């Protein structure tokens, strides 16, 4: 059985390697060479999710929200329920204190991962400010990159 499985697997891997240059790279290639790079001068293009290993490329809070957060919290921040419960961010009174969403983005809570680990201090501040001043929220005080750095 192992011989049969192997005889099917080897041609499939070879075919995949021919079809995809990324798969055909040497096994000792640096992982960062397999990460997509932004092609639009760092504007957070649809093809370059990461600028380096584990770092998001989006330069604004709005782009980070749309690409990273909206998948769970939904495009208008309405939240969702299904395989998990994703709280609404729209008109959310928990966001009145800026340190609360800052802490959640940086450290996670319950099922929310600590996505701030994959963001610069400025990106963390930008996405927190975006959710606090959009999605039906009107909180005026701003979080700074220094606040994010201190909260790490």
Coordinates of C-alpha atoms in Angstrom, one line a residue:
X1 CA 0.0 0.0 0.0
X2 CA 2.8 2.4 0.9
X3 CA 4.5 1.8 -2.5
X4 CA 1.2 2.5 -4.3
X5 CA 0.6 5.7 -2.4
X6 CA 4.2 6.8 -3.0
X7 CA 3.8 6.1 -6.8
X8 CA 0.8 8.5 -6.8
X9 CA 2.3 11.2 -4.6
X10 CA 5.7 11.6 -6.4
X11 CA 4.2 12.5 -9.8
X12 CA 1.7 14.9 -8.2
X13 CA 4.4 16.8 -6.3
X14 CA 6.6 17.0 -9.4
X15 CA 3.6 18.3 -11.4
X16 CA 2.9 20.9 -8.8
X17 CA 6.5 22.0 -8.7
X18 CA 6.5 22.5 -12.5
X19 CA 3.3 24.5 -12.3
X20 CA 4.4 26.7 -9.4
X21 CA 7.8 28.3 -9.2
X22 CA 7.3 28.9 -5.5
X23 CA 6.9 25.2 -4.9
X24 CA 9.9 24.4 -7.0
X25 CA 12.3 26.5 -4.8
X26 CA 15.1 24.9 -3.0
X27 CA 14.0 23.5 0.4
X28 CA 16.6 25.6 2.2
X29 CA 15.3 28.9 0.6
X30 CA 14.5 31.6 3.1
X31 CA 10.9 31.6 4.2
X32 CA 10.5 35.3 3.4
X33 CA 11.1 34.5 -0.3
X34 CA 7.7 32.7 -0.3
X35 CA 5.9 35.7 1.2
X36 CA 4.0 38.0 -1.2
X37 CA 5.4 41.5 -1.5
X38 CA 3.3 44.6 -2.1
X39 CA 3.5 45.7 -5.8
X40 CA 1.8 49.0 -5.4
X41 CA 4.5 50.9 -3.4
X42 CA 3.2 49.7 0.0
X43 CA -0.4 50.7 -0.4
X44 CA -1.7 47.3 0.8
X45 CA -2.5 45.7 -2.5
X46 CA -4.7 42.6 -2.7
X47 CA -1.8 40.3 -3.6
X48 CA 0.7 41.4 -0.9
X49 CA -0.9 40.5 2.5
X50 CA 2.5 40.5 4.2
X51 CA 5.5 42.8 3.8
X52 CA 7.7 40.3 5.7
X53 CA 7.2 37.1 7.6
X54 CA 4.3 37.8 9.9
X55 CA 3.9 41.5 9.2
X56 CA 0.8 42.9 7.5
X57 CA 1.3 45.3 4.6
X58 CA -1.7 47.6 5.0
X59 CA -0.7 51.1 5.8
X60 CA -4.0 52.5 7.1
X61 CA -6.5 51.5 9.7
X62 CA -9.3 51.2 7.2
X63 CA -7.3 48.8 4.9
X64 CA -6.3 46.7 8.0
X65 CA -9.9 46.5 9.1
X66 CA -11.1 45.6 5.6
X67 CA -8.5 42.9 5.1
X68 CA -7.9 41.5 8.6
X69 CA -10.8 42.3 10.9
X70 CA -13.9 42.3 8.6
X71 CA -13.6 38.6 7.9
X72 CA -14.9 37.9 11.4
X73 CA -16.5 41.2 12.5
X74 CA -18.1 41.8 9.1
X75 CA -17.6 44.7 6.7
X76 CA -19.9 47.1 8.6
X77 CA -18.8 45.9 12.0
X78 CA -22.1 44.2 12.6
X79 CA -20.5 41.0 14.1
X80 CA -21.5 37.5 13.3
X81 CA -22.5 34.2 14.9
X82 CA -21.9 30.8 13.5
X83 CA -18.8 28.6 14.1
X84 CA -18.0 31.2 16.8
X85 CA -19.4 34.5 18.1
X86 CA -17.8 37.6 16.7
X87 CA -18.9 40.7 18.6
X88 CA -20.2 43.7 16.8
X89 CA -17.9 46.6 16.7
X90 CA -20.5 49.0 15.2
X91 CA -21.9 51.3 17.9
X92 CA -20.0 49.4 20.6
X93 CA -19.9 51.2 23.9
X94 CA -16.9 49.0 25.0
X95 CA -14.8 51.0 22.6
X96 CA -15.4 54.2 24.6
X97 CA -12.2 53.5 26.5
X98 CA -9.4 53.4 24.0
X99 CA -7.3 51.1 26.1
X100 CA -9.9 48.3 25.8
X101 CA -9.6 47.7 22.0
X102 CA -5.9 48.4 22.1
X103 CA -5.5 45.6 24.6
X104 CA -7.7 43.2 22.6
X105 CA -5.8 43.9 19.3
X106 CA -2.4 43.4 21.0
X107 CA -3.2 40.5 23.4
X108 CA -6.3 38.9 22.1
X109 CA -9.3 37.7 24.2
X110 CA -11.3 34.5 24.1
X111 CA -11.3 33.4 20.5
X112 CA -9.7 36.6 19.1
X113 CA -6.1 36.1 18.3
X114 CA -3.4 38.7 19.2
X115 CA -3.3 40.1 15.7
X116 CA -1.4 43.1 16.8
X117 CA 1.7 40.9 16.9
X118 CA 1.7 41.1 13.1
X119 CA 1.4 44.9 13.0
X120 CA 3.6 47.8 13.7
X121 CA 2.8 50.1 16.6
X122 CA 1.4 52.6 14.1
X123 CA -0.8 50.0 12.4
X124 CA -2.2 48.9 15.8
X125 CA -3.0 52.6 16.6
X126 CA -4.5 53.2 13.1
X127 CA -6.8 50.2 13.2
X128 CA -8.0 51.0 16.8
X129 CA -8.6 54.6 15.8
X130 CA -10.5 53.4 12.7
X131 CA -12.9 51.2 14.6
X132 CA -13.4 53.8 17.2
X133 CA -14.2 56.6 14.7
X134 CA -16.1 54.6 12.1
X135 CA -18.7 51.8 12.0
X136 CA -21.2 54.0 13.8
X137 CA -18.7 54.9 16.5
X138 CA -17.8 58.5 17.2
X139 CA -15.0 58.4 19.8
X140 CA -12.7 61.4 19.3
X141 CA -9.6 60.6 21.5
X142 CA -6.9 58.9 19.5
X143 CA -4.5 56.1 20.3
X144 CA -0.9 56.7 19.3
X145 CA 1.9 54.4 18.2
X146 CA 3.5 55.2 21.6
X147 CA 0.4 54.0 23.3
X148 CA 0.6 50.7 21.4
X149 CA 4.3 50.3 22.1
X150 CA 3.7 50.9 25.8
X151 CA 0.8 48.4 25.9
X152 CA 2.8 45.6 24.3

